Tab-separated table of C-alpha atoms in Angstrom:
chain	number	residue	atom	x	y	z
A	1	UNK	CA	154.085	243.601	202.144
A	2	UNK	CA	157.628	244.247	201.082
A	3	UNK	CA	157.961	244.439	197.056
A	4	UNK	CA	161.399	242.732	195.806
A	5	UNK	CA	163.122	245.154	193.761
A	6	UNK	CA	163.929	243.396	190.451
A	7	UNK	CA	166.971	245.962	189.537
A	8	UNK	CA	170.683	244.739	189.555
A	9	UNK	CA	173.468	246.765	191.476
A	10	UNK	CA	176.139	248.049	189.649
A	11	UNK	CA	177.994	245.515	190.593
A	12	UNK	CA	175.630	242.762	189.156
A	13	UNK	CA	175.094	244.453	185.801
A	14	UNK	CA	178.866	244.783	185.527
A	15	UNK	CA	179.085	240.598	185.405
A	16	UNK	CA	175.793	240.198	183.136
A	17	UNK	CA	177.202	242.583	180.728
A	18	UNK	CA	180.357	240.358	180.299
A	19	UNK	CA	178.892	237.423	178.696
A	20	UNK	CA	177.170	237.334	175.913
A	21	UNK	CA	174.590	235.072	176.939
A	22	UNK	CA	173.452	236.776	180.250
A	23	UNK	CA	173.619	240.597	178.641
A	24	UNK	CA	170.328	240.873	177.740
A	25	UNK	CA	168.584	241.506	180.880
A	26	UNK	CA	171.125	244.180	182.038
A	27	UNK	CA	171.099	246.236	178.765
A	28	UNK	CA	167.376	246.296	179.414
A	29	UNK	CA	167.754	247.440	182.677
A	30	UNK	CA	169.905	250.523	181.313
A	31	UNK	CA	167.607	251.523	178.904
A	32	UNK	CA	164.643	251.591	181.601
A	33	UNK	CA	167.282	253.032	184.208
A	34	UNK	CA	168.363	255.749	181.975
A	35	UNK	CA	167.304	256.441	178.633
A	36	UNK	CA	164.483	259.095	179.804
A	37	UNK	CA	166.976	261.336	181.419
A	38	UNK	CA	169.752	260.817	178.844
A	39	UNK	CA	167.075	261.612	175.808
A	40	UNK	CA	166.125	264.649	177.576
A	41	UNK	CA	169.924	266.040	177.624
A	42	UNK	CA	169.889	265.612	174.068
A	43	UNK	CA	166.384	267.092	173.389
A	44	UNK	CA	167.246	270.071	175.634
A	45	UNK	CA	170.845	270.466	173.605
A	46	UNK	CA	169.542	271.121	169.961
A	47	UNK	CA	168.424	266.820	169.126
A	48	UNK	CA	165.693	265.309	167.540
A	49	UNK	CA	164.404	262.076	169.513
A	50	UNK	CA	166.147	260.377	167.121
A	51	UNK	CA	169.264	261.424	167.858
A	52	UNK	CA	168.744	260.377	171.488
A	53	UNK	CA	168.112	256.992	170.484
A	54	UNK	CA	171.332	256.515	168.032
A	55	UNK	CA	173.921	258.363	170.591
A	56	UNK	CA	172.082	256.154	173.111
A	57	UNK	CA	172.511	253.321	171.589
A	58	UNK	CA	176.184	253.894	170.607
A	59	UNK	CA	177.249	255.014	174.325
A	60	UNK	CA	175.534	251.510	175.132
A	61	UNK	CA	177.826	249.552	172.763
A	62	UNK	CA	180.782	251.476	174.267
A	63	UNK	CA	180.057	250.638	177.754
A	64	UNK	CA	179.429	247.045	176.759
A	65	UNK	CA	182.821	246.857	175.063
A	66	UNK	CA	184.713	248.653	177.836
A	67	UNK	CA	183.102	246.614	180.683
A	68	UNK	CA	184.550	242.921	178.614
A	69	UNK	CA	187.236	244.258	177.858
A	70	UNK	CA	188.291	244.405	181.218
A	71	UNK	CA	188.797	248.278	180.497
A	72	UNK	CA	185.961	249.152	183.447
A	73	UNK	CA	185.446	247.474	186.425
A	74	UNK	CA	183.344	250.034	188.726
A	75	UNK	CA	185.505	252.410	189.214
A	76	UNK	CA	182.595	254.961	188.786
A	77	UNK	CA	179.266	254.047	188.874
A	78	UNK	CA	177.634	253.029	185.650
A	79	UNK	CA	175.376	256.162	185.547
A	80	UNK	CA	178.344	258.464	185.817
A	81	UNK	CA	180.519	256.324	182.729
A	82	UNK	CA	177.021	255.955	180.527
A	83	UNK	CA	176.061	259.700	181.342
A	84	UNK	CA	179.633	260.838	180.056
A	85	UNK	CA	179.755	258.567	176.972
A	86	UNK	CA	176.124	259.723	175.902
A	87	UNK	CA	177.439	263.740	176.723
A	88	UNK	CA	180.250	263.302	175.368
A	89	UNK	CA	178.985	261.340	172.073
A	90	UNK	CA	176.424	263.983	171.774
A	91	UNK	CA	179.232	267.137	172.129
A	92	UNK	CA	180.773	265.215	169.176
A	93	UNK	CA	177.973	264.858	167.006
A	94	UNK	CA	176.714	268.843	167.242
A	95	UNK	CA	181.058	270.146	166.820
A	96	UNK	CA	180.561	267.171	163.219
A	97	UNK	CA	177.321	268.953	162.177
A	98	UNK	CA	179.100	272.545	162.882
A	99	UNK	CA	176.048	273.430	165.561
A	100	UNK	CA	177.582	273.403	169.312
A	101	UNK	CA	177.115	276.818	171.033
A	102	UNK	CA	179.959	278.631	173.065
A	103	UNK	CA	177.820	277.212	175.645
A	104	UNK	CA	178.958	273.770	175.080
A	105	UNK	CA	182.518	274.204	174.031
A	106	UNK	CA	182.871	276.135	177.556
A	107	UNK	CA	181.064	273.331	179.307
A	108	UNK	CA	183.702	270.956	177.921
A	109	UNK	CA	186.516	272.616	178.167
A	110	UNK	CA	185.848	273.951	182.190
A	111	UNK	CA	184.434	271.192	183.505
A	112	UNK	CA	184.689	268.058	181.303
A	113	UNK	CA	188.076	266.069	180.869
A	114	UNK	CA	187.402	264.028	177.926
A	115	UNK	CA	188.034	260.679	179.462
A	116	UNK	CA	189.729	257.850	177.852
A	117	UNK	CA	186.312	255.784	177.431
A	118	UNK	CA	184.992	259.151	175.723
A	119	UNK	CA	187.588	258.391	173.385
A	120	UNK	CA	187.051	255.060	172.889
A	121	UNK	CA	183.784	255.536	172.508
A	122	UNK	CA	183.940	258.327	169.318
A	123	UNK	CA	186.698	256.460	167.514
A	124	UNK	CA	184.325	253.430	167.926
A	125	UNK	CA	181.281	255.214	166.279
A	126	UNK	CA	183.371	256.400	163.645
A	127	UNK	CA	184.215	253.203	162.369
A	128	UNK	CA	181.228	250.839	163.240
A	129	UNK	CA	180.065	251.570	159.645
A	130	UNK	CA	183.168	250.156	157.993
A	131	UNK	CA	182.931	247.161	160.836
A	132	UNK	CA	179.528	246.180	159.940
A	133	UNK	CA	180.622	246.383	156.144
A	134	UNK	CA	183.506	244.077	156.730
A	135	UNK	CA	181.775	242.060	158.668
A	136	UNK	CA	179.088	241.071	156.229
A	137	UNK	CA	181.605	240.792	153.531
A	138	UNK	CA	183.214	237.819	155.387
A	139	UNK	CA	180.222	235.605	154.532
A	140	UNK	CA	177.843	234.618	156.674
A	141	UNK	CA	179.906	230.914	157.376
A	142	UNK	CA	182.772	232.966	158.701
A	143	UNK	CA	180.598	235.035	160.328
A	144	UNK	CA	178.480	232.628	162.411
A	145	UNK	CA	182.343	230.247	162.953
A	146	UNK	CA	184.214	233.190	164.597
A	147	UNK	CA	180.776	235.444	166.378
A	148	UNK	CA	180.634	232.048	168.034
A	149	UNK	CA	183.727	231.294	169.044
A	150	UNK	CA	184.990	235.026	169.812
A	151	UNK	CA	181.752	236.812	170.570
A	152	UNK	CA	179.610	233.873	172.430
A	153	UNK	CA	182.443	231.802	173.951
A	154	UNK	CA	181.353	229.272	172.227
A	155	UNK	CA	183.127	225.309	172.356
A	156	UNK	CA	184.639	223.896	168.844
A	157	UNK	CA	182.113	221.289	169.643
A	158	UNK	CA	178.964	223.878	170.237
A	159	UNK	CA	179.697	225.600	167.045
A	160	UNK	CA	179.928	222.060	165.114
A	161	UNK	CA	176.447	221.241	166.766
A	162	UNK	CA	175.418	224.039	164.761
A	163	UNK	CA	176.739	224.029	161.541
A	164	UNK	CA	176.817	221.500	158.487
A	165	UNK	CA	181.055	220.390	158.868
A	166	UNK	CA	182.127	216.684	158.986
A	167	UNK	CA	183.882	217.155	162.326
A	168	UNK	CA	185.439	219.617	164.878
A	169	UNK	CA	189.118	219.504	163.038
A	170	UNK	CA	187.102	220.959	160.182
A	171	UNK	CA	185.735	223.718	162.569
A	172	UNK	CA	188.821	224.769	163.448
A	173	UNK	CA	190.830	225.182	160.229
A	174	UNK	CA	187.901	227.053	159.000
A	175	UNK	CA	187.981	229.310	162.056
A	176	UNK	CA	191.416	230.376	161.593
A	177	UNK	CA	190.903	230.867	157.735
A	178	UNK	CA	187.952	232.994	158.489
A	179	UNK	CA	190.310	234.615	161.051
A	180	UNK	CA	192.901	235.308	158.644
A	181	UNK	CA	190.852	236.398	156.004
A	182	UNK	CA	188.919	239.098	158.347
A	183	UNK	CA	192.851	240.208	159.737
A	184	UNK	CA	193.309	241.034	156.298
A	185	UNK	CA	189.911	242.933	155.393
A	186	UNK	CA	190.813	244.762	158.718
A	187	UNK	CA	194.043	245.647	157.567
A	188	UNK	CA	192.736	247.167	154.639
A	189	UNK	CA	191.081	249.977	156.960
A	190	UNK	CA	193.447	252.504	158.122
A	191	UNK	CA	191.275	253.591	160.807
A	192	UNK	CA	189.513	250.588	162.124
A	193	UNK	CA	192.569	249.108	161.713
A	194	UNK	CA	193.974	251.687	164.395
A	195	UNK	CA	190.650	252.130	166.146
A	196	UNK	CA	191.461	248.660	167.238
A	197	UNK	CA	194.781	248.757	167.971
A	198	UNK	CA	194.291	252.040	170.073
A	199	UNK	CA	191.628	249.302	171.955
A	200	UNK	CA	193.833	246.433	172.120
A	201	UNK	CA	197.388	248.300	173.584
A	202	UNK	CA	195.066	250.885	175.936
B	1	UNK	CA	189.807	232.356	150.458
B	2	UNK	CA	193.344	231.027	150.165
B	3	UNK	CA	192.605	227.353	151.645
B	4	UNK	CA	196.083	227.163	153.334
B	5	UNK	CA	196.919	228.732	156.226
B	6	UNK	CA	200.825	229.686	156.999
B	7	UNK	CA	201.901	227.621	159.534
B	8	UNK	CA	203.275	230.171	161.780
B	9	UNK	CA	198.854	231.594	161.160
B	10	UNK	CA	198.013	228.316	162.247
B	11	UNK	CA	200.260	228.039	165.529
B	12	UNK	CA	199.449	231.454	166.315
B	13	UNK	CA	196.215	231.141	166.257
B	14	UNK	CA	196.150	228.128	168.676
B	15	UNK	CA	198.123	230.199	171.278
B	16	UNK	CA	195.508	233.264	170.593
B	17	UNK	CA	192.644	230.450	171.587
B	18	UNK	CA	194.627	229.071	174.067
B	19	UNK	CA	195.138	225.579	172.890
B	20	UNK	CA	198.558	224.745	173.208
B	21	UNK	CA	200.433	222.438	175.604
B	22	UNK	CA	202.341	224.403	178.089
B	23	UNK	CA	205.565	223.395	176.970
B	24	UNK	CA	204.232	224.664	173.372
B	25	UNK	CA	203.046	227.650	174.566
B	26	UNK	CA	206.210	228.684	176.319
B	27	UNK	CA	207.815	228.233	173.221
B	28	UNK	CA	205.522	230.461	171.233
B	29	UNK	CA	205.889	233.435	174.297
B	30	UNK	CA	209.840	233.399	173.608
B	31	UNK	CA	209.479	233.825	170.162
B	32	UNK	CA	207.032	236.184	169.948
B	33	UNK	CA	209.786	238.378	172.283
B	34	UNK	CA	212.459	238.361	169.810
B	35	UNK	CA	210.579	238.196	166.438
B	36	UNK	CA	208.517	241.471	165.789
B	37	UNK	CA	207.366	240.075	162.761
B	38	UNK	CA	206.031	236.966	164.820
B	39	UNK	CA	204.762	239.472	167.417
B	40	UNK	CA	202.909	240.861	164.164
B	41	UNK	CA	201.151	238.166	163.109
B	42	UNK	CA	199.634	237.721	166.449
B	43	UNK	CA	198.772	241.607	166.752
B	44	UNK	CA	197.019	241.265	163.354
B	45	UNK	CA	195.327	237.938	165.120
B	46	UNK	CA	194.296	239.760	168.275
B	47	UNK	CA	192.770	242.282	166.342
B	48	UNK	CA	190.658	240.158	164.546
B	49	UNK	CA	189.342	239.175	167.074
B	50	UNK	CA	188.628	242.366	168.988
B	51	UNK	CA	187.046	243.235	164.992
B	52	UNK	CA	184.539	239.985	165.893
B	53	UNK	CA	183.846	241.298	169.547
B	54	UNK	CA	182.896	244.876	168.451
B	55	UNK	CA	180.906	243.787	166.288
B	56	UNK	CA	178.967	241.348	168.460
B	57	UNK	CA	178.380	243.863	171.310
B	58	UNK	CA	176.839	246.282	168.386
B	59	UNK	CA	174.625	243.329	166.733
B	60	UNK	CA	173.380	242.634	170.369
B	61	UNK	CA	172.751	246.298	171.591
B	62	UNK	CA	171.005	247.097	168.472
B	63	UNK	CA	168.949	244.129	168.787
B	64	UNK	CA	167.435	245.211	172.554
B	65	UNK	CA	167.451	248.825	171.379
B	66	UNK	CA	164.712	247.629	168.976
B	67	UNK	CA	162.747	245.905	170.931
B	68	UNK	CA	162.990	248.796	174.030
B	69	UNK	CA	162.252	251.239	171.351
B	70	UNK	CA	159.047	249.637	170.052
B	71	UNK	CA	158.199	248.639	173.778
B	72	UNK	CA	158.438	252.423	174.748
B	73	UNK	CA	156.761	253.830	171.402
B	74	UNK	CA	153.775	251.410	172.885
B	75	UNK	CA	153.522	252.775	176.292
B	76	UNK	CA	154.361	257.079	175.061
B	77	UNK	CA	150.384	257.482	174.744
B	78	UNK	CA	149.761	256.872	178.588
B	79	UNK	CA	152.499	258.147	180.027
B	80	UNK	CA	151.839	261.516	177.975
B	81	UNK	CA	148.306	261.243	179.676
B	82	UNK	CA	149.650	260.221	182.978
B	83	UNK	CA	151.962	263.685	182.269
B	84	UNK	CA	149.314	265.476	181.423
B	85	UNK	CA	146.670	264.230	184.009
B	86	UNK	CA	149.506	265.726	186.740
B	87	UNK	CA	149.784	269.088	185.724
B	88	UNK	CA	145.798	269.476	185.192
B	89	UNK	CA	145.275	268.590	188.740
B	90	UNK	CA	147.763	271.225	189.282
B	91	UNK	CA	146.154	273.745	187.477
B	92	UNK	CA	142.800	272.513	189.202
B	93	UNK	CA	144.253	273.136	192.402
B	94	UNK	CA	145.067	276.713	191.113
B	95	UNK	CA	141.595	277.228	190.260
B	96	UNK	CA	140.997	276.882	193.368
B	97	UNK	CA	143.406	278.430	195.212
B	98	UNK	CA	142.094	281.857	193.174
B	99	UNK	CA	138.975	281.659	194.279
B	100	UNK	CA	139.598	281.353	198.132
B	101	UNK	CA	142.367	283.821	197.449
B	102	UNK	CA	139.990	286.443	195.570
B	103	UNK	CA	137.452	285.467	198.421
B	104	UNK	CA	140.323	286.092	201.357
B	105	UNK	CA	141.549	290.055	199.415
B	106	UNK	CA	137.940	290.713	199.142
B	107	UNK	CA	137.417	290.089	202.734
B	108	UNK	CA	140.550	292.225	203.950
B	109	UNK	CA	140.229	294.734	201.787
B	110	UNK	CA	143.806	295.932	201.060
B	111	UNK	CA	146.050	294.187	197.862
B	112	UNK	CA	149.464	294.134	198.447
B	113	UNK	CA	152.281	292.313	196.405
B	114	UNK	CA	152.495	289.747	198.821
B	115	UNK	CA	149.048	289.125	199.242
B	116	UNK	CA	148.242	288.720	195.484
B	117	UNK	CA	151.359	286.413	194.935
B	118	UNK	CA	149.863	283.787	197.606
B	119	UNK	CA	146.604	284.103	196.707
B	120	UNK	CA	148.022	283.083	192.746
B	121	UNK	CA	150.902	280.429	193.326
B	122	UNK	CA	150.480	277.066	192.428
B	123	UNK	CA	152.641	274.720	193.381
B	124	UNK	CA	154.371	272.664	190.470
B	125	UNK	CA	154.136	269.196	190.981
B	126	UNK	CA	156.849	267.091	190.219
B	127	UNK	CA	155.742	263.837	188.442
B	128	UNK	CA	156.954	261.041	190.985
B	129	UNK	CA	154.294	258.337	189.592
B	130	UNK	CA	157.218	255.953	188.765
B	131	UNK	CA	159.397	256.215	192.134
B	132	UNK	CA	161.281	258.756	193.359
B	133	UNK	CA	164.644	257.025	191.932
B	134	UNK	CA	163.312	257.528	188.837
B	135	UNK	CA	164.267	261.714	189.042
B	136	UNK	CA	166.686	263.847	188.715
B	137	UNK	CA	168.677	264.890	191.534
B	138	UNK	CA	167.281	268.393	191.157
B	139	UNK	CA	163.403	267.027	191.030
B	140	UNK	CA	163.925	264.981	193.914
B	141	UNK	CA	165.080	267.285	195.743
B	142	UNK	CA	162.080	269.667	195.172
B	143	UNK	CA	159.833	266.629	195.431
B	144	UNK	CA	160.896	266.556	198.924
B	145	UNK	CA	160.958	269.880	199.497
B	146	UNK	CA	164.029	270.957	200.485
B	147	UNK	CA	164.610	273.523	198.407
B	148	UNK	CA	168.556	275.036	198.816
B	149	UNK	CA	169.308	271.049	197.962
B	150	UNK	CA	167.254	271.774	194.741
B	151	UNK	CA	170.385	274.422	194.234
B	152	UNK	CA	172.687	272.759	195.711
B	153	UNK	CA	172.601	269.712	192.749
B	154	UNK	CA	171.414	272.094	190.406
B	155	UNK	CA	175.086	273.730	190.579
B	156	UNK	CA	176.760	270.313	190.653
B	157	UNK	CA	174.880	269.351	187.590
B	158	UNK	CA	176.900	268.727	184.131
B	159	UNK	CA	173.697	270.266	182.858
B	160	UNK	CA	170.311	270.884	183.701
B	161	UNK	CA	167.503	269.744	181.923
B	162	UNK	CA	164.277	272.097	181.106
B	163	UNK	CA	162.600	270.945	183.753
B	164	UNK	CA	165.543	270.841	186.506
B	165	UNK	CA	165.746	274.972	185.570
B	166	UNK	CA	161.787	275.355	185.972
B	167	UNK	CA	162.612	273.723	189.409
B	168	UNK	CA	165.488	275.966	190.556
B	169	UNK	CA	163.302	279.037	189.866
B	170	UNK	CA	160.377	277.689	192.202
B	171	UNK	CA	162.731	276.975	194.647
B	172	UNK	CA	164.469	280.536	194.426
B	173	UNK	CA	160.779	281.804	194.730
B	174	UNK	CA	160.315	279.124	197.673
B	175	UNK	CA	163.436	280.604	199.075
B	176	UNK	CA	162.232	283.976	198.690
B	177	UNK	CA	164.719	285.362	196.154
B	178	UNK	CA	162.490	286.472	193.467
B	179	UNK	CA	165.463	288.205	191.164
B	180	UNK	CA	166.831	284.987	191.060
B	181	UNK	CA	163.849	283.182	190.276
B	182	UNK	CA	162.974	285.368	187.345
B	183	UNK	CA	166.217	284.455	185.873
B	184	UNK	CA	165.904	281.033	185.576
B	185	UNK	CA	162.595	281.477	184.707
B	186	UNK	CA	163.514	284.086	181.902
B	187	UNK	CA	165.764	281.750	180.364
B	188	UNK	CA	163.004	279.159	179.664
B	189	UNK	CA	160.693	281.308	177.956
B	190	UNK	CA	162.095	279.362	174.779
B	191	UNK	CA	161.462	275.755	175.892
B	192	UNK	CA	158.235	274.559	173.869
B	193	UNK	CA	157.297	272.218	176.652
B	194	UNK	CA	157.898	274.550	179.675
B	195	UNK	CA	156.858	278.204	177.961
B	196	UNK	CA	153.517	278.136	179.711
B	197	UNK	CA	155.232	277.464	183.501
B	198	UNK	CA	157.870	279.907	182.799
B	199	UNK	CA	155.855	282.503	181.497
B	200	UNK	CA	153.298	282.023	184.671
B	201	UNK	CA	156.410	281.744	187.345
B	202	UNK	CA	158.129	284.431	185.405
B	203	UNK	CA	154.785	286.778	185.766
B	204	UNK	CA	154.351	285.787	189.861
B	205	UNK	CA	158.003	286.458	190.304
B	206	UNK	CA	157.728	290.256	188.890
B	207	UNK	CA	155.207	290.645	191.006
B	208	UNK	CA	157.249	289.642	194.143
B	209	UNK	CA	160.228	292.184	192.303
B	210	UNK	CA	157.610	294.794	192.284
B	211	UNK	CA	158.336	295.001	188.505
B	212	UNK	CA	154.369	295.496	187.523
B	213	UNK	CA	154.882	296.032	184.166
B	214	UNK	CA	156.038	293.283	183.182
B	215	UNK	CA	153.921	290.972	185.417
B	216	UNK	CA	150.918	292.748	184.070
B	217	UNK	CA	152.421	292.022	180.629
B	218	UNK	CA	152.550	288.226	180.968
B	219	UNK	CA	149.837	287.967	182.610
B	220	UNK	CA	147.569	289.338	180.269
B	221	UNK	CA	149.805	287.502	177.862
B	222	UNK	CA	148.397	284.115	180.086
B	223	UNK	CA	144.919	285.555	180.109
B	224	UNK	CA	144.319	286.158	176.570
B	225	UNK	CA	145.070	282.511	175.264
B	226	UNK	CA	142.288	280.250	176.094
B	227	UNK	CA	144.492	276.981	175.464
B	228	UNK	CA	147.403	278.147	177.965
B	229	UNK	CA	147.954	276.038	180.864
B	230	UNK	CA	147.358	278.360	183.625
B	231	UNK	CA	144.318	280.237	181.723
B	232	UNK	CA	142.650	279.126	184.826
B	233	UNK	CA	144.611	280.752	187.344
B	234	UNK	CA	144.616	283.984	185.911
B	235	UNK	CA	141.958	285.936	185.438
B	236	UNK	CA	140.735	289.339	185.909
B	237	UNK	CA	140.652	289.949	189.295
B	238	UNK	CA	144.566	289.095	189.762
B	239	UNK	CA	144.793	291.201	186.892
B	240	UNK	CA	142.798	294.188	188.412
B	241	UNK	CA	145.016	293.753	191.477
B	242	UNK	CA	148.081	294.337	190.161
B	243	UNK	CA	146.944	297.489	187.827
B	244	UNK	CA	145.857	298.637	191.416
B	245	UNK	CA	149.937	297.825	193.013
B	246	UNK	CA	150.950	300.136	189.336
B	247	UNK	CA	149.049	302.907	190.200
């Protein structure tokens, strides 16, 4: 008896991963797919298990963003892309903690052309401290208003479903105040500030 | 919060979420071409909401990382066993290989290099439990046996992992290139999890250099720690064999 395969094609992850409602499933897909083999390259390259899981994690988020963004379509297969960001992530973090061998620095400078979603992907780690932080400083109203709207494509009228505001004019004045206020929390960090303008112009 | 927004905030917003009449909107696009400080407002908009985005995709990721995390903390226990239950059958099937191999040298008579080698190898097994997609290129390539693929991906490889060396040695032995084999071998004498395979391959590949020394050395090594993984397979006889190929 033939057994389905449950796994999505590259192509099929590629659309889950684009809306925040039908991510889930993919992302867990990944992790089964491809953690293993990606926590071994760290473990064999001078990392703690727990270091797998954080640059793991982080190549993870950068795929995510990259793939809604519009910024990767399946160009490469999404082993190749996650393999690089998790490499490339790791690279990073042993050059930060003043550990990578000539071994590595030859690696990447022979046969690895640090690719722009490499890029992406460091400048995003170094700042998703100072994201989170502003984030939760905007208030949890703010937060759940423009997540929502911007994150979960959510309707005016969804969000009003939701939350305790006399109608959906209300909704949307608060939105863009929340908007405005977070533009200017943003603005106060030099480099998320540019992080995400190096994002938005490509 | 400032409870007014400026109105220019306000319009610009409504392009940014795409609620404007047409006519409204082109109106908005031919401004924001010849007022950069216009254009600005919208920038700082835009990046707002990229801020909001980033953020989401994190909040989300780190929630399934938890719960794939705990998942795989649950299942570690078994799959160690399932690990481990491999590579004693392997060491099993050494067992006995050596003793049809001691009882085969006894019979002819003569050791030779070659003789002792086959008499001694045990053939790694790959752990393919959860699918063959589930390797490496490398490891599924020696899981099927074809061994100059094994090289082949192993020099196409960004990098190798521990294992994916151990299996490029075995096939260099395989391939009959011993020299070669002891280097990649050599090289994981300092893995914690692989020590015992290297040190064994490393010992059967000296032998096949002729180097008796140093096969003698890490053989002994093998044979003098009880908890060692191929304790089994080596034991005096082999040892008395290749004293006799030093003499």
């Amino acid at each position: 008896m033939a057994i389905r395969t449950e796994s999505l094609s590259d192509a099929e992850l590629i659309e889950a991963l684009k809306g925040a409602r039908t991510a889930d499933a993919a992302l867990r897909q990944l992790y089964r797919h491809h953690y293993d083999g990606l926590e071994r390259y760290v473990l064999a390259n001078k990392g703690s298990a727990a270091d797998a899981e954080d640059i793991f994690q982080e190549a993870l988020v950068a795929l995510v963003n990259l793939v809604r963004s519009g910024r990767f379509r399946g160009e490469s297969s999404l082993r190749t892309l996650l393999h690089a960001l998790n490499r490339n992530l790791w690279l990073n973090e042993l050059k930060r903690r003043g550990r990578a061998q000539a071994r590595e620095e030859r690696y990447e400078s022979v046969h690895e052309k640090v690719t722009e979603a490499a890029h992406f992907a460091l400048e995003q780690r170094e700042v998703s401290g100072t994201l989170r932080s502003l984030l939760e400083e905007l208030g949890a109203a703010c937060r759940e208003i423009l997540l929502g709207f911007y994150y979960e494509n959510q309707s005016i009228r969804e969000i009003l479903g939701r939350l305790p505001y006399e109608n959906e004019q209300v909704v949307r004045n608060k939105k863009g105040k929340c908007l405005k206020k977070l533009e200017a929390l943003v603005r106060g960090d030099d480099r998320l500030f540019q992080q995400l303008k190096n994002f938005l112009h490509g | 919060m400032d409870e007014t927004l400026h109105p220019d905030d306000l319009l610009l917003t409504r392009y940014l979420d795409d609620e404007l009449p047409p006519s409204e909107r082109a109106s908005v696009k031919d401004r924001l071409s010849a007022d950069p400080d216009f254009a600005g407002r919208l920038e700082g908009l835009r990046i707002a909401a990229l801020a909001v985005q980033q953020y989401g995709a994190r909040q989300e990721v780190e929630s399934v990382h938890a719960a794939m995390m705990a998942n795989r903390k649950k299942q570690a226990p078994v799959v160690g066993m399932r690990v481990r239950w491999v590579r004693w059958t392997a060491v099993a099937a050494a067992v006995l290989l050596v003793v049809i191999g001691t009882l085969w040298y006894q019979g002819v008579g003569r050791v030779t290099a070659e003789n002792l080698y086959a008499s001694s190898f045990v053939d790694y097994q790959v752990n393919a439990s959860r699918g063959e997609s589930e390797l490496t290129p490398v490891a599924g390539a020696y899981h099927r046996s074809e061994f100059k693929e094994v090289i082949a991906q192993a020099s196409t490889a960004g990098s190798l992992q521990p294992e994916d060396s151990l299996l490029v040695g075995l096939a260099y032995l395989k391939l009959d290139q011993p020299q070669r084999a002891s280097f990649w071998f050599a090289a994981l004498l300092r893995s914690i999890r692989f020590r015992p395979d290297a040190q064994f391959y490393l010992a059967l590949a000296r032998l096949r250099e002729k180097r008796y020394d140093e096969a003698l050395r890490l053989l002994r090594q093998i044979n003098s720690e009880p908890g060692h993984l191929y304790h089994e397979a080596v034991d005096g006889k082999l040892i008395e064999g290749v004293e006799q190929l030093r003499e």
